[in-house]
CSV table of C-alpha atoms in Angstrom, one decimal:
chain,number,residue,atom,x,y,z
A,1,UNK,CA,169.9,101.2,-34.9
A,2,UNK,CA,169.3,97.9,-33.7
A,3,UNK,CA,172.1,98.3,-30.8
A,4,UNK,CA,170.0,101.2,-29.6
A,5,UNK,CA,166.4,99.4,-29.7
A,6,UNK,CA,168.8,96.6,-27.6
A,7,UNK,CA,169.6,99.2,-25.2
A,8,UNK,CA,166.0,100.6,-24.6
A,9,UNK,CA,164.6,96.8,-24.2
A,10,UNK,CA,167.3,96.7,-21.6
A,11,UNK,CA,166.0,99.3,-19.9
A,12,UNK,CA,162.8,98.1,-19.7
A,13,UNK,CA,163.3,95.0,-18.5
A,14,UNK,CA,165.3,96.8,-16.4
A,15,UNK,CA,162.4,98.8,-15.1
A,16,UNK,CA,159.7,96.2,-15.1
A,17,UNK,CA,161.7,94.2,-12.9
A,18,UNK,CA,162.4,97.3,-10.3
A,19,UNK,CA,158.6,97.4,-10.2
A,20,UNK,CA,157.6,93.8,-9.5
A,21,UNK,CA,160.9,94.1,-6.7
A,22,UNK,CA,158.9,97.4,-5.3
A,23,UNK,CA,155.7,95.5,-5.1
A,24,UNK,CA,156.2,92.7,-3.8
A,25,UNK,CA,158.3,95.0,-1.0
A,26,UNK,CA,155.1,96.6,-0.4
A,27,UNK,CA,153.0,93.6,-0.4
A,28,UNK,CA,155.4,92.4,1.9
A,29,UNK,CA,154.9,95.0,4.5
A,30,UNK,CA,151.5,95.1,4.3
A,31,UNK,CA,151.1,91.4,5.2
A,32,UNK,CA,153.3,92.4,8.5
A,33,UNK,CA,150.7,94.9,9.6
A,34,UNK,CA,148.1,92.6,9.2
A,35,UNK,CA,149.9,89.8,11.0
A,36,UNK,CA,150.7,92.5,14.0
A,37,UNK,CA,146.6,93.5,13.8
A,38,UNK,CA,145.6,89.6,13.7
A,39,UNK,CA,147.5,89.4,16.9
A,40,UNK,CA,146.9,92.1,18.4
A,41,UNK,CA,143.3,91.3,18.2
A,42,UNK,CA,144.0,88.1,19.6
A,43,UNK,CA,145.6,89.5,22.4
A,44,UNK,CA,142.3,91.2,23.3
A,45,UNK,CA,140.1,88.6,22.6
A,46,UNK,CA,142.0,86.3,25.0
A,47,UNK,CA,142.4,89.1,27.7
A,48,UNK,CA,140.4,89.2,31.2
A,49,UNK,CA,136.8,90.4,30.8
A,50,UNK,CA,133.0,90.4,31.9
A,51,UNK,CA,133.0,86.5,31.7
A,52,UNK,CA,136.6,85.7,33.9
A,53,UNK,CA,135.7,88.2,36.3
A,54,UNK,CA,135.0,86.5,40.0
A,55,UNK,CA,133.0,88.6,40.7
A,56,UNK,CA,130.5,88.7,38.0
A,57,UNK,CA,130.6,85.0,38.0
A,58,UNK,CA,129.5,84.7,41.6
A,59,UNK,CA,126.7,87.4,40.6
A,60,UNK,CA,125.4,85.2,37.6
A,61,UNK,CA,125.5,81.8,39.4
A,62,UNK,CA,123.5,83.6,42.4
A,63,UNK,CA,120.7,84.6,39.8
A,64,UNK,CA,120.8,81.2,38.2
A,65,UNK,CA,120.4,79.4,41.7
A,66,UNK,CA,117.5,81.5,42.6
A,67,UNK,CA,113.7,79.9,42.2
A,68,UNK,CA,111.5,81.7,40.0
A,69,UNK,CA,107.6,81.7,40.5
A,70,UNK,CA,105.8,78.9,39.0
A,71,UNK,CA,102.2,78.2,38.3
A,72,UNK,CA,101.9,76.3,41.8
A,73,UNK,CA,102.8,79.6,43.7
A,74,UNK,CA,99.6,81.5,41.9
A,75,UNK,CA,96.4,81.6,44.7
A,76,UNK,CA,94.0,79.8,43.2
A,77,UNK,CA,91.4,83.1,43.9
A,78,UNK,CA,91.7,86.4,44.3
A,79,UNK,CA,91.9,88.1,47.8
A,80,UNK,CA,88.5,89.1,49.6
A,81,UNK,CA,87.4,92.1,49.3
A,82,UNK,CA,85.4,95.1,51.4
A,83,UNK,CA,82.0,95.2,50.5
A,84,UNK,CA,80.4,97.9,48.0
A,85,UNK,CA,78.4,99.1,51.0
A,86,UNK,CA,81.4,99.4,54.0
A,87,UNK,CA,83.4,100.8,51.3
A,88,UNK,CA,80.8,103.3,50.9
A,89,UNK,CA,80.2,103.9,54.9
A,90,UNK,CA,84.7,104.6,54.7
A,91,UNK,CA,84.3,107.1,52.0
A,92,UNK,CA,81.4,108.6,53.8
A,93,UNK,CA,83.3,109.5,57.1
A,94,UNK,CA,86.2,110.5,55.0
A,95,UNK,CA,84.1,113.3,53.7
A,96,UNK,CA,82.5,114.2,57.0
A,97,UNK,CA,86.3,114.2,58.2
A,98,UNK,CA,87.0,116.8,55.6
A,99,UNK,CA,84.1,118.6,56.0
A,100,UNK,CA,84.8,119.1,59.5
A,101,UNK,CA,88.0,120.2,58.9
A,102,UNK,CA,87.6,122.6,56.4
A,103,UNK,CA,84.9,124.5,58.9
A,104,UNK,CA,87.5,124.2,62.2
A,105,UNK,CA,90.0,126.2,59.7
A,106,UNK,CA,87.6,128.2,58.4
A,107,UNK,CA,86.1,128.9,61.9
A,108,UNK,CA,90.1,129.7,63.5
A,109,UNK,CA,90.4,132.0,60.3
A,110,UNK,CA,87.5,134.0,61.4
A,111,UNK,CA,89.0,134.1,65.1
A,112,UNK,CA,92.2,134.9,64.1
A,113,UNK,CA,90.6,138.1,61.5
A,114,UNK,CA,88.0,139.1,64.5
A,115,UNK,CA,91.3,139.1,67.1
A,116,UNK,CA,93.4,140.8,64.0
A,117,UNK,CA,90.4,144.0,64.0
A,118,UNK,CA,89.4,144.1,67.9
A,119,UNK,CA,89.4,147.3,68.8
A,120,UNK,CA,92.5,148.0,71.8
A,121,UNK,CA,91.1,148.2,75.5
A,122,UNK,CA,92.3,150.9,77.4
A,123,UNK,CA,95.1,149.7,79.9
A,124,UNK,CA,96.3,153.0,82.0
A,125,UNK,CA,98.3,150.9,84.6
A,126,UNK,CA,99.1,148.0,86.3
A,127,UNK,CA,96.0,145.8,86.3
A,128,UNK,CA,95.4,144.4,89.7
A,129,UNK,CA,91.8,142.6,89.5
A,130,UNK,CA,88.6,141.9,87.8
A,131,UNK,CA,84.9,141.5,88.4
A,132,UNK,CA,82.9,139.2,86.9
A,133,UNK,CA,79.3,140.7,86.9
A,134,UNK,CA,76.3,138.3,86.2
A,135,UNK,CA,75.3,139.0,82.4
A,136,UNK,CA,72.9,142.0,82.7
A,137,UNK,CA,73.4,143.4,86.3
A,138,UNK,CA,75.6,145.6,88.0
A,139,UNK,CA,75.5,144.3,91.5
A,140,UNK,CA,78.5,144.5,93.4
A,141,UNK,CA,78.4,140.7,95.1
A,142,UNK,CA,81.2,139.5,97.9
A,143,UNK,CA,83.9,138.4,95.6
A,144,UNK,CA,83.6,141.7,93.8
A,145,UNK,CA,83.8,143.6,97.2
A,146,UNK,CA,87.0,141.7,97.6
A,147,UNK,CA,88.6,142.4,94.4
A,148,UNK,CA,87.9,146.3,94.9
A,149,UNK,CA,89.3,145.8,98.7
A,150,UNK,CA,92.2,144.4,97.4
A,151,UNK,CA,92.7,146.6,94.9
A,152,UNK,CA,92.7,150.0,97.1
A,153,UNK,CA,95.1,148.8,99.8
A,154,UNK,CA,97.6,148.1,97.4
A,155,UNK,CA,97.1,151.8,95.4
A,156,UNK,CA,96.8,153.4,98.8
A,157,UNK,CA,99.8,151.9,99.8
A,158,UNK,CA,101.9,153.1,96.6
A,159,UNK,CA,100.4,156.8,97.0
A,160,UNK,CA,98.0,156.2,93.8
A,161,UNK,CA,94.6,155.7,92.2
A,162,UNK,CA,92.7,153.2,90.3
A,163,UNK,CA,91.3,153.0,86.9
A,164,UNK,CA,88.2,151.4,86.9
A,165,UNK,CA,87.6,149.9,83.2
A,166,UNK,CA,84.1,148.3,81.9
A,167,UNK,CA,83.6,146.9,78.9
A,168,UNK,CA,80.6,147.9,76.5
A,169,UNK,CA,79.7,145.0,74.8
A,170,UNK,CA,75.9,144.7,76.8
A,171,UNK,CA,75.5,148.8,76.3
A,172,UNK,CA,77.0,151.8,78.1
A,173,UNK,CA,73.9,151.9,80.2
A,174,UNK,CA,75.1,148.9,82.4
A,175,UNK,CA,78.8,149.8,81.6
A,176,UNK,CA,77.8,153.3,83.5
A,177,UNK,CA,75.9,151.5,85.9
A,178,UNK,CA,78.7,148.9,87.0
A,179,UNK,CA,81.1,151.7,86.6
A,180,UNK,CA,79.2,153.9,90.0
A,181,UNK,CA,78.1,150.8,91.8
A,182,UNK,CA,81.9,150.0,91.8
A,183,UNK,CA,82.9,153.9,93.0
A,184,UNK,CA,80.6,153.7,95.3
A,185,UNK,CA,81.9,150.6,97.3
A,186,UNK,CA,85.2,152.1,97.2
A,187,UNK,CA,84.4,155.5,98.7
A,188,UNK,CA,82.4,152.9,101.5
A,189,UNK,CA,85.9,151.9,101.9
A,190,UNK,CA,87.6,154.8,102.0
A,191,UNK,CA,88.8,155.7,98.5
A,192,UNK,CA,88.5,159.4,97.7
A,193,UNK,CA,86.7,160.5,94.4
A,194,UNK,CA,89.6,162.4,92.9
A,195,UNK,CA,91.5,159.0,93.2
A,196,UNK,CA,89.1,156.6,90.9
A,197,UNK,CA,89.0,157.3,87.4
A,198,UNK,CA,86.0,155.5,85.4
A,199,UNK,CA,86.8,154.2,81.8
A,200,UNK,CA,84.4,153.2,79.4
A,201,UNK,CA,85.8,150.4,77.1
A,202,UNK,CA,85.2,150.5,72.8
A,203,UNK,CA,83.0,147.3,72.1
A,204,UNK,CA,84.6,144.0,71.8
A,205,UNK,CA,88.2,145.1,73.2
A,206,UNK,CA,87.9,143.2,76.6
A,207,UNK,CA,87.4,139.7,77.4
A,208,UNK,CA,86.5,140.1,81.0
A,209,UNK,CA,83.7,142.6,81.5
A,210,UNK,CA,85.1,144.6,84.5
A,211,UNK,CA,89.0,145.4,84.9
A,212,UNK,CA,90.8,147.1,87.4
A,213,UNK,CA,94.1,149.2,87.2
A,214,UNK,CA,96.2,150.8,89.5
A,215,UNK,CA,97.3,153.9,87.8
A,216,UNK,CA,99.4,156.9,89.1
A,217,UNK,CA,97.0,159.9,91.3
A,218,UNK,CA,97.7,162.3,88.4
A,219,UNK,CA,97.2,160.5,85.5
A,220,UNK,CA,93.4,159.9,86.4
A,221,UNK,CA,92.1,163.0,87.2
């Protein structure tokens, strides 16, 4: 009996000394991977960075060097400025600026919709003059008798007619009337009546008042 409890307390120490052995082995190696970790870190800390690089050096001494604003630099008063009443006056023509641009866009607008819904002028040919009557007459005047001269050689010469157009803005009374006084010069000067066609013009389709065409024999009768 007692050589057995001497062979168990064997064991034990046996044991108890396998176990300190194993930690201390383990304590051991933990203090290496520390050590490595220390240095390591070391390594790092020691390693180039933000504050050994030339080039931020240079930066930072730059900034240093450079003068700041002091007190002494401050005006000692304020700037003039414009006066309550010019400053007024400014924002006055500003608005008359705008004013007047907003009608000149408004006014092309209206152009450009009146242009958009003018009624088409008749054109039968190849226009070839135009008369400019005095507002309200139908007088044929020199310059007119030229333009109708003019106008017949070159038809007569091409075997063809003319168109004789007149607008009706001032009424198809004078349009008529400008219309005959005009056939009548021509046959003065020649032109047959089965060679001049006479075209009344829709309202607002022509700028000038009086055109005149050149337009083939058979398509004006």
């Amino acid at each position: 009996m007692k050589a057995m409890i001497r062979v168990q307390a064997a064991g034990l120490n046996a044991a108890s000394v396998g176990m300190r052995r194993n930690f201390a082995g383990r304590a051991g190696g933990g203090m290496a991977v520390a050590v490595v970790f220390a240095l390591a870190l070391g390594a790092c800390a020691e390693g180039p960075g933000a504050g050994t690089d030339p080039d931020i050096r240079a930066a930072r001494a730059e900034f240093a060097a450079a003068p700041f604003p002091t007190l002494n630099s401050v005006p000692a008063k304020a700037p003039p400025v414009t006066p309550l009443a010019e400053r007024a006056e400014i924002r006055q023509g500003l608005a008359s600026d705008q004013a007047r641009a907003g009608q000149a866009i408004a006014e092309a607008a209206a152009a450009a919709a009146a242009a958009a819904n003018r009624p088409e002028a008749p054109r039968p040919g190849l226009s070839v003059g135009r008369i400019g009557f005095a507002p309200g007459s139908a007088a044929i005047d020199d310059a007119a008798a030229a333009e109708l001269r003019a106008a017949w050689r070159i038809a007569a010469a091409r075997d063809e007619g003319l168109a004789l157009v007149a607008g009706t803005d001032q009424g198809t009374a004078l349009a008529t009337a400008r219309l005959e006084a005009a056939s009548r010069r021509l046959a003065e000067m020649g032109a047959p009546a089965t060679r001049i066609a006479r075209i009344q013009a829709p309202a607002g389709s022509m700028a000038p008042d009086f055109e005149i065409f050149i337009a083939p024999t058979g398509g004006i009768r």
